[in-house]
mmCIF file of C-alpha atoms in Angstrom:
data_model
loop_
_atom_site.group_PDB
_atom_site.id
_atom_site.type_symbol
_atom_site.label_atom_id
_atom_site.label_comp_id
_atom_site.label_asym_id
_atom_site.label_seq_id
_atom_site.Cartn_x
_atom_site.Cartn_y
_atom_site.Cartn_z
ATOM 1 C CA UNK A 253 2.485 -6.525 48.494
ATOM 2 C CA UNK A 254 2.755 -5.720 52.397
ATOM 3 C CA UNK A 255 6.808 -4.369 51.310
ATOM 4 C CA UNK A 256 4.844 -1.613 49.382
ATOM 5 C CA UNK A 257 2.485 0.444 51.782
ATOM 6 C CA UNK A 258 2.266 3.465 50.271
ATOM 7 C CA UNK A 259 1.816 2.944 46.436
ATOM 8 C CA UNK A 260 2.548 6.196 45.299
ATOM 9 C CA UNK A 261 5.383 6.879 42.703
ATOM 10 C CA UNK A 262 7.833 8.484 45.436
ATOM 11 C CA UNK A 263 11.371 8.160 46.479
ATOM 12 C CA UNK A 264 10.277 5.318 49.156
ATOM 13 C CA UNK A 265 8.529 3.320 46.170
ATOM 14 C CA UNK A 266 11.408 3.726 43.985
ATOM 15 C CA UNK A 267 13.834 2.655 46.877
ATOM 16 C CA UNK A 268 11.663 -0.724 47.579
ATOM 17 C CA UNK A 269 11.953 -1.194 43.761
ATOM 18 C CA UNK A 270 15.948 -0.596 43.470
ATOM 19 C CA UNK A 271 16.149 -3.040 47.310
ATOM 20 C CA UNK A 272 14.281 -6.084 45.446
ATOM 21 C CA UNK A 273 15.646 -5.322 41.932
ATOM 22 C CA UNK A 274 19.719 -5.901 44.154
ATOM 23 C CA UNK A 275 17.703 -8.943 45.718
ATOM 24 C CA UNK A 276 16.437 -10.552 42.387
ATOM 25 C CA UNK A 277 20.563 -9.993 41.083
ATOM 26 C CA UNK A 278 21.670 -11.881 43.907
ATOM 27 C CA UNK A 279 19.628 -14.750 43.315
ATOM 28 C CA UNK A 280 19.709 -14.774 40.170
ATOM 29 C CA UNK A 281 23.752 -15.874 40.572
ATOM 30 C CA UNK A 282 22.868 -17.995 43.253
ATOM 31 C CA UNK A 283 20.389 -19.513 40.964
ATOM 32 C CA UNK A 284 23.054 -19.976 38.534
ATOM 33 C CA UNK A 285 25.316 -21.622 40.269
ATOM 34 C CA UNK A 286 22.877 -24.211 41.688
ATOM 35 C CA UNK A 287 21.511 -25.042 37.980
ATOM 36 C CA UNK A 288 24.886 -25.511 37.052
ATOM 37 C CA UNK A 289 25.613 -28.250 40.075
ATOM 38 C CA UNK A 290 22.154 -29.901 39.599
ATOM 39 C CA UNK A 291 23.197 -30.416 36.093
ATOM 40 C CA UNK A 292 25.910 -31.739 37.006
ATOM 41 C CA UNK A 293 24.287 -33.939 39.902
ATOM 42 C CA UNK A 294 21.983 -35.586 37.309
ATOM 43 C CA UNK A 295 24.719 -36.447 34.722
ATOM 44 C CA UNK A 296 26.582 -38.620 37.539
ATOM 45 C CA UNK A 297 23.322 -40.234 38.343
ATOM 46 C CA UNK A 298 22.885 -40.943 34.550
ATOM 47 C CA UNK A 299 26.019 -42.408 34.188
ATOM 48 C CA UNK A 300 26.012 -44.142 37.456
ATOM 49 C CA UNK A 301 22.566 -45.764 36.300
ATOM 50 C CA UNK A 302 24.711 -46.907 32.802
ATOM 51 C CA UNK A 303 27.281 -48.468 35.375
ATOM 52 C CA UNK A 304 24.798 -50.152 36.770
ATOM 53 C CA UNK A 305 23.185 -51.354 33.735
ATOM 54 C CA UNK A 306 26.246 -51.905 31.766
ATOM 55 C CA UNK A 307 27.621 -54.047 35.098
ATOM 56 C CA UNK A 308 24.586 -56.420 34.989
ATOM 57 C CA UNK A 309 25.301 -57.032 31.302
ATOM 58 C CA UNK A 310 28.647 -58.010 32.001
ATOM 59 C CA UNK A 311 27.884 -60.136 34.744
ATOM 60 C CA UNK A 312 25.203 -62.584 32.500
ATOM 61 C CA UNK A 313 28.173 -62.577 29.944
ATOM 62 C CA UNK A 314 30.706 -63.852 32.606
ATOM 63 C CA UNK A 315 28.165 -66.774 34.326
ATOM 64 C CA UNK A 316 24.488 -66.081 33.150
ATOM 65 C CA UNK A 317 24.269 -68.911 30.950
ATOM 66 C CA UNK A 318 21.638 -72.078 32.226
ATOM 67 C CA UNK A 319 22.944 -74.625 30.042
ATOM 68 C CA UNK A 320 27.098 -73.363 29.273
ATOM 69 C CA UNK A 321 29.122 -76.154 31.499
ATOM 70 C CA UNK A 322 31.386 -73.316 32.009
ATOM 71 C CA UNK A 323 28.669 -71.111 33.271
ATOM 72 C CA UNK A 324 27.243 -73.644 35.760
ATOM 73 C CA UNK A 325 30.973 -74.574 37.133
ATOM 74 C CA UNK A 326 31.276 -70.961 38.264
ATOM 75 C CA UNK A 327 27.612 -70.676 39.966
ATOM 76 C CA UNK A 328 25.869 -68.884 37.013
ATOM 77 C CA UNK A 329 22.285 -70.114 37.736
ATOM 78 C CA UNK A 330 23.069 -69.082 41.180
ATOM 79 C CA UNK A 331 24.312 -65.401 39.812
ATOM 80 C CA UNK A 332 20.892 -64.885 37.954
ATOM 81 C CA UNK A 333 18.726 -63.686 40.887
ATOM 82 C CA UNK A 334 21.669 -60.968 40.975
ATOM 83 C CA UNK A 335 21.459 -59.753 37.802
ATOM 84 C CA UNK A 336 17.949 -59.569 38.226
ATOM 85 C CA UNK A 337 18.435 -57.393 41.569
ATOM 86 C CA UNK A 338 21.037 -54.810 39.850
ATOM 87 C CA UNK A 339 19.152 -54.808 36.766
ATOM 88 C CA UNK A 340 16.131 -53.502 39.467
ATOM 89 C CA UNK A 341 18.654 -50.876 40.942
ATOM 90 C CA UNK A 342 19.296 -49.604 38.151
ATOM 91 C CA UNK A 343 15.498 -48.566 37.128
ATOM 92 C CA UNK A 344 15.217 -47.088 40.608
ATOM 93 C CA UNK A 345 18.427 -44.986 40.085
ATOM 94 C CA UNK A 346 16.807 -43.896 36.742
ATOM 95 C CA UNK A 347 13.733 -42.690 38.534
ATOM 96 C CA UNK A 348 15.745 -40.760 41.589
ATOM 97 C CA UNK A 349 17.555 -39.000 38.349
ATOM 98 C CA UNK A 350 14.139 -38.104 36.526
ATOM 99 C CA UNK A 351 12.972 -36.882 39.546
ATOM 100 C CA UNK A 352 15.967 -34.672 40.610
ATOM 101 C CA UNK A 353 16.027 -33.400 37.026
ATOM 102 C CA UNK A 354 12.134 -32.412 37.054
ATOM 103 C CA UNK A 355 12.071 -30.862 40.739
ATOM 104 C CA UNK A 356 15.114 -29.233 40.867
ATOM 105 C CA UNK A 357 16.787 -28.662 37.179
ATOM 106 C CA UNK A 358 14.070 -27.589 35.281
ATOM 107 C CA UNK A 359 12.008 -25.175 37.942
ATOM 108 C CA UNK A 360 15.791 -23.825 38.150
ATOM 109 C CA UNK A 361 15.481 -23.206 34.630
ATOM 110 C CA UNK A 362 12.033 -21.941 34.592
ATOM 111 C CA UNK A 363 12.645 -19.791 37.518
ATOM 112 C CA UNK A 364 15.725 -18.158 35.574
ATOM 113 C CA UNK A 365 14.277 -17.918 32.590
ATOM 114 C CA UNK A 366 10.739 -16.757 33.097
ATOM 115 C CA UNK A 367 10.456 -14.851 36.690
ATOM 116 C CA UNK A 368 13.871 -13.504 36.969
ATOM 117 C CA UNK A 369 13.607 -12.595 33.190
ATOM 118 C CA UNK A 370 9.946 -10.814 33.104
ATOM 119 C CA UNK A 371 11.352 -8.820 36.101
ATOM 120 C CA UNK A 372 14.053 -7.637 34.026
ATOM 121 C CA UNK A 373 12.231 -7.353 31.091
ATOM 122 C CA UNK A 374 9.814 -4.844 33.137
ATOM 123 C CA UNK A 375 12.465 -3.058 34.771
ATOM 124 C CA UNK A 376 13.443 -2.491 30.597
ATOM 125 C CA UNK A 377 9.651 -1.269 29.919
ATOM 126 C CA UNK A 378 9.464 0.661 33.444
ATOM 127 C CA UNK A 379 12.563 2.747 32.092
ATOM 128 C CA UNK A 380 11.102 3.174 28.593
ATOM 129 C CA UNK A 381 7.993 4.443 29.763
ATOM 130 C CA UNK A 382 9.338 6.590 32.534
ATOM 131 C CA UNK A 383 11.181 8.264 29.045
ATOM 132 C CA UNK A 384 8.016 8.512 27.454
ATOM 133 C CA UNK A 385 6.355 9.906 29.742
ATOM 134 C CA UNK A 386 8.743 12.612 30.857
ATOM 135 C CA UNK A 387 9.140 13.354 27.269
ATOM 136 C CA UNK A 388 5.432 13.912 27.149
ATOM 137 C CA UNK A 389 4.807 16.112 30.033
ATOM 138 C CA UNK A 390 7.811 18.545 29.255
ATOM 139 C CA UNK A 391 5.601 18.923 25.588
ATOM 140 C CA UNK A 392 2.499 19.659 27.260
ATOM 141 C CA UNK A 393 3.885 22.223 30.090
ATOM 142 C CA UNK A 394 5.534 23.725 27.486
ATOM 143 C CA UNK A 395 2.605 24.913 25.897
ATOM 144 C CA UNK A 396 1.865 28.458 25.195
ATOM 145 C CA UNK A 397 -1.363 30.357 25.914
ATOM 146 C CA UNK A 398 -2.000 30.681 22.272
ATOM 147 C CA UNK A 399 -1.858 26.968 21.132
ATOM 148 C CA UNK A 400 -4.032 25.762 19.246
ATOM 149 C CA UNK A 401 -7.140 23.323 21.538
ATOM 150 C CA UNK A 402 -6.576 20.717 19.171
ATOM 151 C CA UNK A 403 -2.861 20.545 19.387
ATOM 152 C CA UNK A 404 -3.344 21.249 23.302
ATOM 153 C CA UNK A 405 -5.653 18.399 23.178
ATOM 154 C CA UNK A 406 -3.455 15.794 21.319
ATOM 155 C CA UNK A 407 -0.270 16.366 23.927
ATOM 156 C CA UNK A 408 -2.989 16.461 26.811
ATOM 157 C CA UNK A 409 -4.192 12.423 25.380
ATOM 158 C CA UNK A 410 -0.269 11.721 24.767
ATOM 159 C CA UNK A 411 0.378 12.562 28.004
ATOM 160 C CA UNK A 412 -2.671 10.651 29.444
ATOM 161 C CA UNK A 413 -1.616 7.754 27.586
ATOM 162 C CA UNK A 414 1.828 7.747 28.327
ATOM 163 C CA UNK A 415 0.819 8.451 32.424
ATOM 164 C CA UNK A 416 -1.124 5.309 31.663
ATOM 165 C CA UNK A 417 1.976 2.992 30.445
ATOM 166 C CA UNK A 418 4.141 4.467 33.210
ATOM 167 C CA UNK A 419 1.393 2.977 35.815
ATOM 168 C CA UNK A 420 0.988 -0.327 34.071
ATOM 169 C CA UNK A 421 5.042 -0.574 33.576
ATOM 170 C CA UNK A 422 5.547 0.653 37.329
ATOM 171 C CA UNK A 423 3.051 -2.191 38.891
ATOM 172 C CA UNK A 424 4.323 -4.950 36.266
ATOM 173 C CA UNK A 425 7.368 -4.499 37.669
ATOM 174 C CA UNK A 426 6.298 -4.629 41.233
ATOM 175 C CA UNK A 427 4.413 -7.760 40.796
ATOM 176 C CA UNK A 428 7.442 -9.257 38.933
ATOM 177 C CA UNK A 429 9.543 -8.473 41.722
ATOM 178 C CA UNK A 430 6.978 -9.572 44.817
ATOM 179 C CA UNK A 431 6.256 -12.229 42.797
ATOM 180 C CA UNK A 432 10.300 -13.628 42.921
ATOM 181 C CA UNK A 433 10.057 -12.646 46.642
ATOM 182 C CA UNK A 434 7.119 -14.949 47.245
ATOM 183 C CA UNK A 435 8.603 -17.888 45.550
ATOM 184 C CA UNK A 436 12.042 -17.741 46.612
ATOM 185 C CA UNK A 437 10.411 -18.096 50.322
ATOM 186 C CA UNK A 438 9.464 -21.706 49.278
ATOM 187 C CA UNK A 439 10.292 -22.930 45.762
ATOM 188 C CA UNK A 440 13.994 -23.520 46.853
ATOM 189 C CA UNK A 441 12.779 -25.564 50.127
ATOM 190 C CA UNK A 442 10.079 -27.729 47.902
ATOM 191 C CA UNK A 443 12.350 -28.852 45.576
ATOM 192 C CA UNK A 444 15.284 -30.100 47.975
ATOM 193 C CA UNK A 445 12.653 -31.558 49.900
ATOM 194 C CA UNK A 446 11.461 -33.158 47.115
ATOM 195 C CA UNK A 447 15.117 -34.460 45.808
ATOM 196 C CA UNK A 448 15.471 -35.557 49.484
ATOM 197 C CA UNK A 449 12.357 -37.551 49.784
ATOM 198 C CA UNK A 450 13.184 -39.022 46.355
ATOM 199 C CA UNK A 451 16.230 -40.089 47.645
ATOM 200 C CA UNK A 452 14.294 -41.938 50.801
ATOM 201 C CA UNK A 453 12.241 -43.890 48.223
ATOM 202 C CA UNK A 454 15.328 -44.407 46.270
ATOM 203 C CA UNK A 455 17.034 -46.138 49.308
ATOM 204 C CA UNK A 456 13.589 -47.554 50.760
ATOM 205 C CA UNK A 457 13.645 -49.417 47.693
ATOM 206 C CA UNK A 458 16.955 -50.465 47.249
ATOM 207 C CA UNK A 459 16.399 -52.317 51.154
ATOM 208 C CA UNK A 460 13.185 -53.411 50.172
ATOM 209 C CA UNK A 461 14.695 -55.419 47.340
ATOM 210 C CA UNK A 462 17.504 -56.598 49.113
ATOM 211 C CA UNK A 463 15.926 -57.645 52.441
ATOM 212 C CA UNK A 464 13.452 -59.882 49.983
ATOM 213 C CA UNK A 465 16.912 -61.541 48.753
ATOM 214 C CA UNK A 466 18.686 -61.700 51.898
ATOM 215 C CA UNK A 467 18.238 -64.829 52.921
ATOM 216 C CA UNK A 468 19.177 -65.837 49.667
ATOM 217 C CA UNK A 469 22.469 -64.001 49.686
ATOM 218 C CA UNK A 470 23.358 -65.926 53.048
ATOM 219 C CA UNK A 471 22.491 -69.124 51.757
ATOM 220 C CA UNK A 472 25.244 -68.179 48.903
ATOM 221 C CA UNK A 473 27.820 -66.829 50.904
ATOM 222 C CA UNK A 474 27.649 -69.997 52.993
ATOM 223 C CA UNK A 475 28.000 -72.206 50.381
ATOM 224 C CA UNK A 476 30.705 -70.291 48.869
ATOM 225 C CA UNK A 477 32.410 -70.437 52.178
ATOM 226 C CA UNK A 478 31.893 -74.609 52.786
ATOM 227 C CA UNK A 479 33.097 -75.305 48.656
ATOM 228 C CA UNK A 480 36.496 -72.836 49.698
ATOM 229 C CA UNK A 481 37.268 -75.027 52.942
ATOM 230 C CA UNK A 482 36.382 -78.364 51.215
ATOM 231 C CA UNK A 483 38.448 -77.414 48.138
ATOM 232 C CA UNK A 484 41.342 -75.779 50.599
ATOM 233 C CA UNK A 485 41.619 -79.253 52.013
ATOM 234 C CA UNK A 486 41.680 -80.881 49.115
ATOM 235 C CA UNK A 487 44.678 -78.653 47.911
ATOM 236 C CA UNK A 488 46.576 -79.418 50.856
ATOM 237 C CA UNK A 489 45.920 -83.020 50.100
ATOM 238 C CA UNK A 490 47.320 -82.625 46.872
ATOM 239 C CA UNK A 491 50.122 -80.872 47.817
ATOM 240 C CA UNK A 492 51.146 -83.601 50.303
ATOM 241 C CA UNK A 493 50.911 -86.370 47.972
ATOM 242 C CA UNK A 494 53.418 -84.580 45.430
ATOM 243 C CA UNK A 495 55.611 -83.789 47.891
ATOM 244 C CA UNK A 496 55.414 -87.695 49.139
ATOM 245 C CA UNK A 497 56.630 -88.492 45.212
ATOM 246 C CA UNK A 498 58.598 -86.236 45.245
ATOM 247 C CA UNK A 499 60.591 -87.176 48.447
ATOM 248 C CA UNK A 500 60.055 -91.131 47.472
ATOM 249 C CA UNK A 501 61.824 -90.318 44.060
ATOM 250 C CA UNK A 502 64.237 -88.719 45.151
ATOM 251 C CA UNK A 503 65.328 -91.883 47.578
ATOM 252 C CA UNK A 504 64.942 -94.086 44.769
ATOM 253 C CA UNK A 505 67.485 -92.063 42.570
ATOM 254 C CA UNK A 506 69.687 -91.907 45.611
ATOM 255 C CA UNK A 507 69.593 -96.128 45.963
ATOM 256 C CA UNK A 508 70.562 -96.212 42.353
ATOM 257 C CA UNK A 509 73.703 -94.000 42.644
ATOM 258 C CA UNK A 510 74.950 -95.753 45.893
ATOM 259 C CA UNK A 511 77.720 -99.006 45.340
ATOM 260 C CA UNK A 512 76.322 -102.529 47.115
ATOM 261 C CA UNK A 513 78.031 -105.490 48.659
ATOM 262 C CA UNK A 514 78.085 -109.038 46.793
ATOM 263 C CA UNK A 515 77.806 -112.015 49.187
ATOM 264 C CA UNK A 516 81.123 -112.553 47.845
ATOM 265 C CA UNK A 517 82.316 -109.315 49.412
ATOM 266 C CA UNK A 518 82.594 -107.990 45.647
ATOM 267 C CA UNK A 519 82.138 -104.518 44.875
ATOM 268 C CA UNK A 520 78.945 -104.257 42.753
ATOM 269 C CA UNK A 521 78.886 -100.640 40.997
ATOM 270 C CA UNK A 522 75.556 -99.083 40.102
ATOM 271 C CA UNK A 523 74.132 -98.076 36.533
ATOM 272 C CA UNK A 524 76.208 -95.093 35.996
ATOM 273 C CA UNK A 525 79.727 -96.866 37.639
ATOM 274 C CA UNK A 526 78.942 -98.880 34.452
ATOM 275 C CA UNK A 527 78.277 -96.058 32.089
ATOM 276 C CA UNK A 528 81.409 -94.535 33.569
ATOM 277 C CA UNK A 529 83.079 -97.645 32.958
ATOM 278 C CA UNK A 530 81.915 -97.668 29.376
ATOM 279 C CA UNK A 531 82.453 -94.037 28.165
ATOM 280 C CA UNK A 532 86.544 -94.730 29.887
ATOM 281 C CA UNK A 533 86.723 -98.228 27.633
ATOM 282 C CA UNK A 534 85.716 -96.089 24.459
ATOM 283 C CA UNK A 535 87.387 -93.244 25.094
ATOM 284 C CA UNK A 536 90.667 -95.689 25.211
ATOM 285 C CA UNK A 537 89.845 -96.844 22.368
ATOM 286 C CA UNK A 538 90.882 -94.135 20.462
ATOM 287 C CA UNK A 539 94.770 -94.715 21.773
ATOM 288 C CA UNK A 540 97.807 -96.355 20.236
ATOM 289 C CA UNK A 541 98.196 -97.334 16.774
ATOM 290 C CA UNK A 542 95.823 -97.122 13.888
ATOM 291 C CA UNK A 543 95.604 -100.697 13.950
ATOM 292 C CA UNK A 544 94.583 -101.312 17.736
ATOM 293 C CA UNK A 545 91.961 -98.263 17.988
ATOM 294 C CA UNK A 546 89.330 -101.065 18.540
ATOM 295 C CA UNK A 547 91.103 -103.020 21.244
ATOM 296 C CA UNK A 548 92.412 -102.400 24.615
ATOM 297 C CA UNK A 549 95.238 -104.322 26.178
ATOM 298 C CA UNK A 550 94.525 -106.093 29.479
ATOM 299 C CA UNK A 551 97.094 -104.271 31.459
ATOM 300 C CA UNK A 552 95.200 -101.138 30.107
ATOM 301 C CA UNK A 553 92.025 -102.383 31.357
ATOM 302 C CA UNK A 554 93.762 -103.343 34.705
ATOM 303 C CA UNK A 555 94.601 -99.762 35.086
ATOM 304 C CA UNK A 556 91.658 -98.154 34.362
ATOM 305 C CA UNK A 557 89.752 -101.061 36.681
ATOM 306 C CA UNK A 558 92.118 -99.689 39.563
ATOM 307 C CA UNK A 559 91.247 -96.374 39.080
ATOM 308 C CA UNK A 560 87.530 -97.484 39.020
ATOM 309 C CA UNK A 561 87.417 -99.286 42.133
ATOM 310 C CA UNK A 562 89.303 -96.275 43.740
ATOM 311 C CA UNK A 563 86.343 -94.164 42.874
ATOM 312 C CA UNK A 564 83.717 -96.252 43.909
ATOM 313 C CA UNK A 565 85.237 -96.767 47.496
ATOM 314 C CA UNK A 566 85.354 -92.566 46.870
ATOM 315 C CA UNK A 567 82.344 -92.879 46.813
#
């Protein structure tokens, strides 16, 4: 207790007393404040372990399967050594949360609810027996000559016994409060060191399991990258062949719809000159008299002939 040199109950103890008392306060909020972001902390790291977990499920649902065709066409026995790997991340992200909980959270907790609360509780018992013990002195200097010994003697043991409390209640309450001034000089600095060198092992880890896979994860990405070119080509491919069809087709309908040459210099129309030709014959069938609607005259043929040839040379 080198902050308390002279132990004597005087107005430079009960300074030192009021100076750590402020100083306890102040941490105390500070304390607060850090439980309350620690708590926090460890929540995200419990449901960023879930993530991780809950992402490795989903990833042997999509492509885990050994024996599912559909599994094996997207690379699922190749995808197993991953979901292996973040199934492993996510136990080491467990233990980085366990241990920020246990270094950090909880001495938080025990440091707010044990040291800074038996200070306070002995500042309560330092008061009360600071009461008592005035309350017993003014009795006993208040005595008159002519008191009785054994009344004189019962206030002179109250007042002993109440001097007594007010010593043990005064020295409670300076260990209490030298006792928050030790700790807070390194409890605070062990436990981020701590959450920081479980974070190193955390990461250490982490490397140490991927560097195993690494060369794995190349030989994947690799692959991956050859199957993308090979099937890139073969899209292109593909696409050139349709659009070869498609070009060839279109000629072909083209040839059909253009009029050709006889050797006898004749005209010859193509398949739809000839459904033209047709839909013309029966729509003139429909003219004149009731009793010629299936016939058509030759000079009415003639005509409409005329008018066909005109639109093939159109044409």
């Amino acid at each position: 207790m080198a902050s308390f040199i002279n132990l004597e109950d005087s107005p430079m103890f009960q300074k030192q007393l009021f100076s750590l008392e402020e100083t306890s306060d102040e941490l105390k909020d500070r304390c607060q404040k850090l439980y309350k972001g620690g708590k926090k902390f460890t929540d995200a790291l419990g449901v960023a372990c879930s993530g991780d977990t809950s992402f490795a499920d989903s990833l042997e649902a999509f492509g885990g399967g050994q024996d599912d065709p559909v599994s094996v066409s997207i690379g699922g026995p190749v995808m197993s050594k991953f979901i292996n790997a973040f199934r492993e991340l996510a136990t080491y992200k467990e233990l980085l949360r366990s241990q920020v909980e246990h270094v950090l959270v909880d001495r938080l907790m025990q440091f707010l609810t044990v040291d800074l609360q038996n200070a306070k509780e002995s500042r309560r018992r330092f008061d009360k027996s600071i009461h008592a013990y005035d309350q017993a002195r003014e009795k006993f200097v208040s005595l008159k000559k002519n008191t009785r010994d054994d009344i004189v003697a019962e206030l002179e043991e109250e007042l002993q016994n109440s001097r007594s409390a007010f010593e043990r209640s005064r020295f409670n309450l300076v260990s209490a409060l030298t006792n928050i001034e030790a700790k807070k000089k390194y409890e605070f600095l062990e436990s981020i060191s701590a959450i920081m060198d479980g974070h190193l092992r955390y990461f250490k880890l982490g490397y140490d399991l991927l560097s195993q896979i690494e060369p794995y994860i190349h030989q994947v990405l690799t692959y991956a990258q050859q199957s993308k070119e090979s099937t890139n080509i073969e899209q292109d491919k593909l696409a050139k062949r349709i659009q070869e069809y498609r070009t060839q087709s279109e000629l072909d309908n083209s040839t059909d719809m253009e009029p050709s040459t006889s050797a006898d210099g004749i005209h010859v129309v193509g398949l739809s000159s000839y459904k033209n030709i047709e839909a013309i014959m029966l729509s003139t069938a429909n003219w004149g008299s009731p009793d010629n609607q299936t016939r058509i005259s030759l000079k009415t043929f003639l005509k409409f002939e005329g008018r066909l040839e005109e639109e093939v040379f159109r044409t």
